[in-house]
PDB file of C-alpha atoms in Angstrom:
ATOM      1  CA  ASP A1248     -73.856-242.403 202.682  1.00 59.00           C
ATOM      2  CA  ALA A1249     -75.705-243.674 199.607  1.00 72.00           C
ATOM      3  CA  GLY A1250     -73.938-246.029 197.404  1.00 91.00           C
ATOM      4  CA  VAL A1251     -74.203-246.203 193.620  1.00 95.00           C
ATOM      5  CA  THR A1252     -77.823-246.051 192.483  1.00 96.00           C
ATOM      6  CA  GLN A1253     -79.266-247.044 189.111  1.00 97.00           C
ATOM      7  CA  SER A1254     -82.646-246.702 187.492  1.00 96.00           C
ATOM      8  CA  PRO A1255     -84.805-248.308 186.344  1.00 97.00           C
ATOM      9  CA  THR A1256     -84.307-251.740 187.917  1.00 96.00           C
ATOM     10  CA  HIS A1257     -85.848-253.602 185.020  1.00 96.00           C
ATOM     11  CA  LEU A1258     -86.715-252.590 181.538  1.00 96.00           C
ATOM     12  CA  ILE A1259     -88.447-254.419 178.617  1.00 97.00           C
ATOM     13  CA  LYS A1260     -88.026-253.168 175.127  1.00 97.00           C
ATOM     14  CA  THR A1261     -88.566-254.402 171.609  1.00 97.00           C
ATOM     15  CA  ARG A1262     -85.967-254.630 168.770  1.00 97.00           C
ATOM     16  CA  GLY A1263     -85.193-251.334 167.170  1.00 97.00           C
ATOM     17  CA  GLN A1264     -86.200-249.267 170.094  1.00 98.00           C
ATOM     18  CA  GLN A1265     -83.948-246.858 172.055  1.00 98.00           C
ATOM     19  CA  VAL A1266     -83.317-246.975 175.832  1.00 98.00           C
ATOM     20  CA  THR A1267     -81.770-244.755 178.408  1.00 98.00           C
ATOM     21  CA  LEU A1268     -80.322-246.034 181.745  1.00 98.00           C
ATOM     22  CA  ARG A1269     -79.317-243.791 184.623  1.00 98.00           C
ATOM     23  CA  CYS A1270     -76.674-243.864 187.372  1.00 98.00           C
ATOM     24  CA  SER A1271     -75.816-241.730 190.292  1.00 97.00           C
ATOM     25  CA  PRO A1272     -72.343-242.276 191.741  1.00 94.00           C
ATOM     26  CA  LYS A1273     -71.396-242.851 195.271  1.00 91.00           C
ATOM     27  CA  SER A1274     -70.931-239.636 197.227  1.00 88.00           C
ATOM     28  CA  GLY A1275     -67.408-238.152 196.615  1.00 85.00           C
ATOM     29  CA  HIS A1276     -66.884-240.021 193.349  1.00 89.00           C
ATOM     30  CA  ASP A1277     -66.741-238.195 190.033  1.00 90.00           C
ATOM     31  CA  THR A1278     -65.903-240.963 187.594  1.00 92.00           C
ATOM     32  CA  VAL A1279     -68.530-243.298 186.232  1.00 94.00           C
ATOM     33  CA  SER A1280     -67.999-246.514 184.267  1.00 95.00           C
ATOM     34  CA  TRP A1281     -70.558-248.583 182.538  1.00 97.00           C
ATOM     35  CA  TYR A1282     -70.380-252.457 182.040  1.00 97.00           C
ATOM     36  CA  GLN A1283     -72.558-254.955 180.362  1.00 98.00           C
ATOM     37  CA  GLN A1284     -72.986-258.330 181.980  1.00 96.00           C
ATOM     38  CA  ALA A1285     -74.518-261.033 179.842  1.00 94.00           C
ATOM     39  CA  LEU A1286     -75.985-264.111 181.485  1.00 90.00           C
ATOM     40  CA  GLY A1287     -73.262-266.356 182.738  1.00 87.00           C
ATOM     41  CA  GLN A1288     -70.466-263.941 181.850  1.00 91.00           C
ATOM     42  CA  GLY A1289     -68.379-261.460 183.645  1.00 94.00           C
ATOM     43  CA  PRO A1290     -69.017-257.690 183.214  1.00 96.00           C
ATOM     44  CA  GLN A1291     -67.613-256.168 180.069  1.00 96.00           C
ATOM     45  CA  PHE A1292     -66.392-252.553 179.976  1.00 95.00           C
ATOM     46  CA  ILE A1293     -68.467-250.249 177.792  1.00 96.00           C
ATOM     47  CA  PHE A1294     -67.034-246.818 178.532  1.00 94.00           C
ATOM     48  CA  GLN A1295     -65.946-244.514 181.298  1.00 93.00           C
ATOM     49  CA  TYR A1296     -66.834-240.850 181.963  1.00 93.00           C
ATOM     50  CA  TYR A1297     -64.843-238.284 183.817  1.00 90.00           C
ATOM     51  CA  GLU A1298     -65.250-234.551 183.814  1.00 90.00           C
ATOM     52  CA  GLU A1299     -68.222-234.983 181.483  1.00 93.00           C
ATOM     53  CA  GLU A1300     -66.035-236.506 178.817  1.00 93.00           C
ATOM     54  CA  GLU A1301     -65.756-240.109 177.592  1.00 92.00           C
ATOM     55  CA  ARG A1302     -62.307-241.128 178.745  1.00 88.00           C
ATOM     56  CA  GLN A1303     -62.016-244.646 177.433  1.00 87.00           C
ATOM     57  CA  ARG A1304     -64.252-247.004 175.385  1.00 91.00           C
ATOM     58  CA  GLY A1305     -64.493-250.650 175.218  1.00 91.00           C
ATOM     59  CA  ASN A1306     -65.322-252.782 172.187  1.00 93.00           C
ATOM     60  CA  PHE A1307     -68.916-251.677 171.743  1.00 96.00           C
ATOM     61  CA  PRO A1308     -70.577-250.192 168.678  1.00 96.00           C
ATOM     62  CA  ASP A1309     -71.629-246.517 168.363  1.00 96.00           C
ATOM     63  CA  ARG A1310     -75.202-247.495 169.197  1.00 97.00           C
ATOM     64  CA  PHE A1311     -73.928-247.282 172.723  1.00 98.00           C
ATOM     65  CA  SER A1312     -73.457-243.748 173.848  1.00 97.00           C
ATOM     66  CA  GLY A1313     -73.327-241.942 177.162  1.00 97.00           C
ATOM     67  CA  HIS A1314     -73.336-238.646 178.893  1.00 97.00           C
ATOM     68  CA  GLN A1315     -72.135-237.320 182.211  1.00 97.00           C
ATOM     69  CA  PHE A1316     -73.769-234.367 183.948  1.00 97.00           C
ATOM     70  CA  PRO A1317     -72.107-231.664 186.068  1.00 96.00           C
ATOM     71  CA  ASN A1318     -73.375-233.419 189.224  1.00 94.00           C
ATOM     72  CA  TYR A1319     -71.405-236.582 188.096  1.00 94.00           C
ATOM     73  CA  SER A1320     -74.441-238.637 187.323  1.00 97.00           C
ATOM     74  CA  SER A1321     -74.486-240.455 184.069  1.00 98.00           C
ATOM     75  CA  GLU A1322     -76.740-241.899 181.397  1.00 98.00           C
ATOM     76  CA  LEU A1323     -76.129-244.833 179.060  1.00 98.00           C
ATOM     77  CA  ASN A1324     -78.083-244.726 175.757  1.00 98.00           C
ATOM     78  CA  VAL A1325     -78.517-247.682 173.447  1.00 98.00           C
ATOM     79  CA  ASN A1326     -80.074-247.068 170.096  1.00 97.00           C
ATOM     80  CA  ALA A1327     -81.580-249.585 167.623  1.00 97.00           C
ATOM     81  CA  LEU A1328     -81.788-252.347 170.205  1.00 98.00           C
ATOM     82  CA  LEU A1329     -80.910-255.877 169.275  1.00 97.00           C
ATOM     83  CA  LEU A1330     -81.894-259.096 170.984  1.00 97.00           C
ATOM     84  CA  GLY A1331     -78.217-259.524 171.913  1.00 96.00           C
ATOM     85  CA  ASP A1332     -78.372-256.346 173.964  1.00 97.00           C
ATOM     86  CA  SER A1333     -80.386-258.155 176.588  1.00 97.00           C
ATOM     87  CA  ALA A1334     -78.203-258.093 179.737  1.00 97.00           C
ATOM     88  CA  LEU A1335     -77.554-256.559 183.104  1.00 96.00           C
ATOM     89  CA  TYR A1336     -76.089-253.110 182.745  1.00 98.00           C
ATOM     90  CA  LEU A1337     -73.859-252.118 185.648  1.00 97.00           C
ATOM     91  CA  CYS A1338     -72.676-248.707 186.634  1.00 97.00           C
ATOM     92  CA  ALA A1339     -69.639-248.295 188.765  1.00 95.00           C
ATOM     93  CA  SER A1340     -68.162-245.130 190.326  1.00 94.00           C
ATOM     94  CA  SER A1341     -64.779-244.263 191.580  1.00 91.00           C
ATOM     95  CA  SER A1342     -62.489-241.468 192.604  1.00 83.00           C
ATOM     96  CA  PRO A1343     -60.309-239.779 190.031  1.00 69.00           C
ATOM     97  CA  THR A1344     -56.926-241.485 190.325  1.00 62.00           C
ATOM     98  CA  LEU A1345     -55.864-244.387 188.194  1.00 53.00           C
ATOM     99  CA  THR A1346     -55.425-246.572 191.234  1.00 55.00           C
ATOM    100  CA  ASP A1347     -59.024-246.082 192.321  1.00 71.00           C
ATOM    101  CA  THR A1348     -61.486-248.744 193.231  1.00 87.00           C
ATOM    102  CA  GLN A1349     -64.774-249.154 191.415  1.00 91.00           C
ATOM    103  CA  TYR A1350     -67.933-249.524 193.420  1.00 92.00           C
ATOM    104  CA  PHE A1351     -70.872-251.016 191.571  1.00 95.00           C
ATOM    105  CA  GLY A1352     -74.603-250.343 191.612  1.00 96.00           C
ATOM    106  CA  PRO A1353     -77.370-252.952 191.544  1.00 95.00           C
ATOM    107  CA  GLY A1354     -77.705-252.792 187.796  1.00 96.00           C
ATOM    108  CA  THR A1355     -80.532-252.436 185.255  1.00 97.00           C
ATOM    109  CA  ARG A1356     -81.834-255.656 183.732  1.00 97.00           C
ATOM    110  CA  LEU A1357     -82.668-254.977 180.090  1.00 98.00           C
ATOM    111  CA  THR A1358     -84.725-257.421 178.181  1.00 97.00           C
ATOM    112  CA  VAL A1359     -85.090-256.946 174.424  1.00 97.00           C
ATOM    113  CA  LEU A1360     -87.927-258.834 172.762  1.00 96.00           C
TER     114      LEU A1360
ATOM    115  CA  ALA B1108     -55.778-257.112 174.944  1.00 71.00           C
ATOM    116  CA  GLN B1109     -55.970-257.901 178.563  1.00 81.00           C
ATOM    117  CA  SER B1110     -57.757-261.133 179.474  1.00 91.00           C
ATOM    118  CA  VAL B1111     -58.595-262.830 182.738  1.00 95.00           C
ATOM    119  CA  SER B1112     -59.102-266.604 183.191  1.00 96.00           C
ATOM    120  CA  GLN B1113     -61.030-268.183 186.003  1.00 96.00           C
ATOM    121  CA  HIS B1114     -60.540-271.903 185.623  1.00 88.00           C
ATOM    122  CA  ASN B1115     -63.275-273.124 188.019  1.00 89.00           C
ATOM    123  CA  HIS B1116     -66.722-272.348 186.634  1.00 93.00           C
ATOM    124  CA  HIS B1117     -68.734-274.127 189.357  1.00 96.00           C
ATOM    125  CA  VAL B1118     -67.399-275.268 192.699  1.00 97.00           C
ATOM    126  CA  ILE B1119     -69.392-277.198 195.296  1.00 97.00           C
ATOM    127  CA  LEU B1120     -68.026-277.461 198.832  1.00 97.00           C
ATOM    128  CA  SER B1121     -69.233-278.604 202.198  1.00 97.00           C
ATOM    129  CA  GLU B1122     -69.198-276.157 205.061  1.00 97.00           C
ATOM    130  CA  ALA B1123     -65.777-275.887 206.709  1.00 97.00           C
ATOM    131  CA  ALA B1124     -63.994-277.041 203.649  1.00 97.00           C
ATOM    132  CA  SER B1125     -61.097-274.923 202.377  1.00 97.00           C
ATOM    133  CA  LEU B1126     -61.476-272.882 199.228  1.00 97.00           C
ATOM    134  CA  GLU B1127     -59.087-271.833 196.487  1.00 97.00           C
ATOM    135  CA  LEU B1128     -60.325-270.170 193.329  1.00 97.00           C
ATOM    136  CA  GLY B1129     -57.922-269.623 190.510  1.00 96.00           C
ATOM    137  CA  CYS B1130     -57.362-266.456 188.521  1.00 97.00           C
ATOM    138  CA  ASN B1131     -54.819-265.745 185.856  1.00 96.00           C
ATOM    139  CA  TYR B1132     -54.357-262.595 183.792  1.00 94.00           C
ATOM    140  CA  SER B1133     -52.481-261.918 180.601  1.00 91.00           C
ATOM    141  CA  TYR B1134     -51.048-258.411 180.866  1.00 78.00           C
ATOM    142  CA  GLY B1135     -47.331-258.279 181.646  1.00 72.00           C
ATOM    143  CA  GLY B1136     -47.182-254.691 182.940  1.00 77.00           C
ATOM    144  CA  THR B1137     -48.287-253.103 186.197  1.00 80.00           C
ATOM    145  CA  VAL B1138     -51.718-254.082 187.260  1.00 84.00           C
ATOM    146  CA  ASN B1139     -54.193-253.707 190.074  1.00 89.00           C
ATOM    147  CA  LEU B1140     -56.022-256.841 190.971  1.00 92.00           C
ATOM    148  CA  PHE B1141     -59.525-257.343 192.497  1.00 95.00           C
ATOM    149  CA  TRP B1142     -61.898-260.016 193.606  1.00 97.00           C
ATOM    150  CA  TYR B1143     -65.584-259.038 193.640  1.00 97.00           C
ATOM    151  CA  VAL B1144     -68.433-261.134 195.007  1.00 97.00           C
ATOM    152  CA  GLN B1145     -72.041-261.214 193.908  1.00 95.00           C
ATOM    153  CA  TYR B1146     -74.304-262.809 196.501  1.00 94.00           C
ATOM    154  CA  PRO B1147     -77.734-264.067 195.233  1.00 90.00           C
ATOM    155  CA  GLY B1148     -79.962-261.084 194.586  1.00 87.00           C
ATOM    156  CA  GLN B1149     -77.322-258.525 195.458  1.00 90.00           C
ATOM    157  CA  HIS B1150     -74.921-256.336 193.495  1.00 90.00           C
ATOM    158  CA  LEU B1151     -71.246-256.802 192.944  1.00 94.00           C
ATOM    159  CA  GLN B1152     -69.329-256.065 196.100  1.00 94.00           C
ATOM    160  CA  LEU B1153     -65.540-255.662 196.518  1.00 94.00           C
ATOM    161  CA  LEU B1154     -64.008-258.571 198.383  1.00 96.00           C
ATOM    162  CA  LEU B1155     -60.382-257.583 198.290  1.00 95.00           C
ATOM    163  CA  LYS B1156     -57.763-255.710 196.220  1.00 93.00           C
ATOM    164  CA  TYR B1157     -54.106-255.636 195.501  1.00 92.00           C
ATOM    165  CA  PHE B1158     -52.363-252.479 194.381  1.00 88.00           C
ATOM    166  CA  SER B1159     -48.801-252.911 195.602  1.00 87.00           C
ATOM    167  CA  GLY B1160     -46.727-254.113 198.610  1.00 91.00           C
ATOM    168  CA  ASP B1161     -47.344-257.378 200.481  1.00 94.00           C
ATOM    169  CA  PRO B1162     -48.537-259.811 197.782  1.00 94.00           C
ATOM    170  CA  LEU B1163     -50.728-261.594 200.352  1.00 96.00           C
ATOM    171  CA  VAL B1164     -53.864-259.421 200.860  1.00 96.00           C
ATOM    172  CA  LYS B1165     -56.681-259.918 203.272  1.00 96.00           C
ATOM    173  CA  GLY B1166     -60.251-258.977 202.524  1.00 94.00           C
ATOM    174  CA  ILE B1167     -63.607-259.143 204.168  1.00 93.00           C
ATOM    175  CA  LYS B1168     -65.182-262.220 205.691  1.00 94.00           C
ATOM    176  CA  GLY B1169     -61.942-264.097 206.107  1.00 96.00           C
ATOM    177  CA  PHE B1170     -60.926-264.118 202.427  1.00 97.00           C
ATOM    178  CA  GLU B1171     -57.409-263.629 201.308  1.00 97.00           C
ATOM    179  CA  ALA B1172     -55.626-263.710 197.964  1.00 98.00           C
ATOM    180  CA  GLU B1173     -52.022-264.054 196.891  1.00 96.00           C
ATOM    181  CA  PHE B1174     -50.430-262.159 193.973  1.00 94.00           C
ATOM    182  CA  ILE B1175     -47.747-264.147 192.265  1.00 93.00           C
ATOM    183  CA  LYS B1176     -46.262-261.973 189.568  1.00 90.00           C
ATOM    184  CA  SER B1177     -44.200-264.648 187.951  1.00 91.00           C
ATOM    185  CA  LYS B1178     -47.309-266.782 187.379  1.00 93.00           C
ATOM    186  CA  PHE B1179     -49.626-263.863 186.558  1.00 93.00           C
ATOM    187  CA  SER B1180     -51.936-265.255 189.156  1.00 95.00           C
ATOM    188  CA  PHE B1181     -54.224-263.894 191.904  1.00 96.00           C
ATOM    189  CA  ASN B1182     -55.849-266.861 193.561  1.00 97.00           C
ATOM    190  CA  LEU B1183     -58.559-266.443 196.186  1.00 97.00           C
ATOM    191  CA  ARG B1184     -58.510-268.500 199.360  1.00 97.00           C
ATOM    192  CA  LYS B1185     -60.524-269.147 202.519  1.00 98.00           C
ATOM    193  CA  PRO B1186     -59.515-271.710 205.074  1.00 97.00           C
ATOM    194  CA  SER B1187     -63.111-272.617 206.048  1.00 97.00           C
ATOM    195  CA  VAL B1188     -66.187-271.725 203.982  1.00 97.00           C
ATOM    196  CA  GLN B1189     -69.624-271.041 205.361  1.00 97.00           C
ATOM    197  CA  TRP B1190     -72.981-271.597 203.798  1.00 96.00           C
ATOM    198  CA  SER B1191     -73.294-267.839 203.497  1.00 96.00           C
ATOM    199  CA  ASP B1192     -70.299-267.783 201.164  1.00 97.00           C
ATOM    200  CA  THR B1193     -72.541-269.169 198.418  1.00 97.00           C
ATOM    201  CA  ALA B1194     -72.165-266.583 195.658  1.00 97.00           C
ATOM    202  CA  GLU B1195     -70.496-265.824 192.304  1.00 96.00           C
ATOM    203  CA  TYR B1196     -66.901-264.662 192.557  1.00 98.00           C
ATOM    204  CA  PHE B1197     -65.299-262.529 189.845  1.00 97.00           C
ATOM    205  CA  CYS B1198     -61.591-261.774 189.445  1.00 97.00           C
ATOM    206  CA  ALA B1199     -60.797-258.487 187.766  1.00 95.00           C
ATOM    207  CA  VAL B1200     -57.722-256.704 186.562  1.00 92.00           C
ATOM    208  CA  ASN B1201     -57.075-253.055 185.963  1.00 87.00           C
ATOM    209  CA  ASP B1202     -54.147-252.551 183.755  1.00 72.00           C
ATOM    210  CA  LEU B1203     -52.613-249.104 184.142  1.00 66.00           C
ATOM    211  CA  ALA B1204     -51.532-248.679 180.486  1.00 64.00           C
ATOM    212  CA  GLY B1205     -54.391-246.368 179.583  1.00 62.00           C
ATOM    213  CA  THR B1206     -55.882-243.172 181.017  1.00 62.00           C
ATOM    214  CA  ALA B1207     -58.891-244.811 182.403  1.00 64.00           C
ATOM    215  CA  SER B1208     -59.293-247.413 185.193  1.00 76.00           C
ATOM    216  CA  LYS B1209     -60.895-249.990 182.988  1.00 86.00           C
ATOM    217  CA  LEU B1210     -61.599-253.353 184.679  1.00 92.00           C
ATOM    218  CA  THR B1211     -61.278-256.615 182.756  1.00 93.00           C
ATOM    219  CA  PHE B1212     -63.285-259.461 184.485  1.00 96.00           C
ATOM    220  CA  GLY B1213     -63.106-263.128 184.287  1.00 96.00           C
ATOM    221  CA  THR B1214     -66.214-265.207 183.642  1.00 95.00           C
ATOM    222  CA  GLY B1215     -66.770-265.869 187.213  1.00 96.00           C
ATOM    223  CA  THR B1216     -66.886-268.936 189.554  1.00 97.00           C
ATOM    224  CA  ARG B1217     -70.146-269.994 191.041  1.00 97.00           C
ATOM    225  CA  LEU B1218     -69.489-271.259 194.577  1.00 97.00           C
ATOM    226  CA  GLN B1219     -72.102-273.484 196.216  1.00 97.00           C
ATOM    227  CA  VAL B1220     -71.644-274.336 199.875  1.00 97.00           C
ATOM    228  CA  THR B1221     -73.609-277.224 201.238  1.00 96.00           C
ATOM    229  CA  LEU B1222     -74.655-277.818 204.813  1.00 91.00           C
TER     230      LEU B1222
END
């Protein structure tokens, strides 16, 4: 049973560019959440997708957008990259009740130069 | 807004020492509580969770945590640490006020266990 997978593992971009990160949820899960983990910090919630809709959003600008596909996989898009967007981006999947448990993928390390 | 405080940023222990990591949260309503662990080079893994019932919960690898509602705390404990417990530990809270299971994390505690 595959866990949560993310691609790519590492990514280097320059300021102003756009990036797309991808996530496949754990088998049986249909909810995907995205988190940003800056160095030395805990993960911060970006948004969550369920039934292809954004269900809740954290305190992140509109430059951060996402999508969920019918197979429950998800993408995180970041436009107009800033140096401060350099971080580990984590995807977590869960089952559809509110008392669910989120299981995390290995993350994508984004470096913005 | 919900916040989570982990008071110990870096803890160094010798093998066989006892461990207690503090976690306090701010939300006064119903919460689910979690401890996640991140071993060097690995992804975040669930250590244990509390949803309801017995406030003393047991997790993997001999870890346990106690939910004390009156203190808004969920401290992690282990009677005797091993070198392999060297990792970063994150406390997280899922407040059930919204429609989504958003997790709010603490800043983490780096545990270093020496031989």
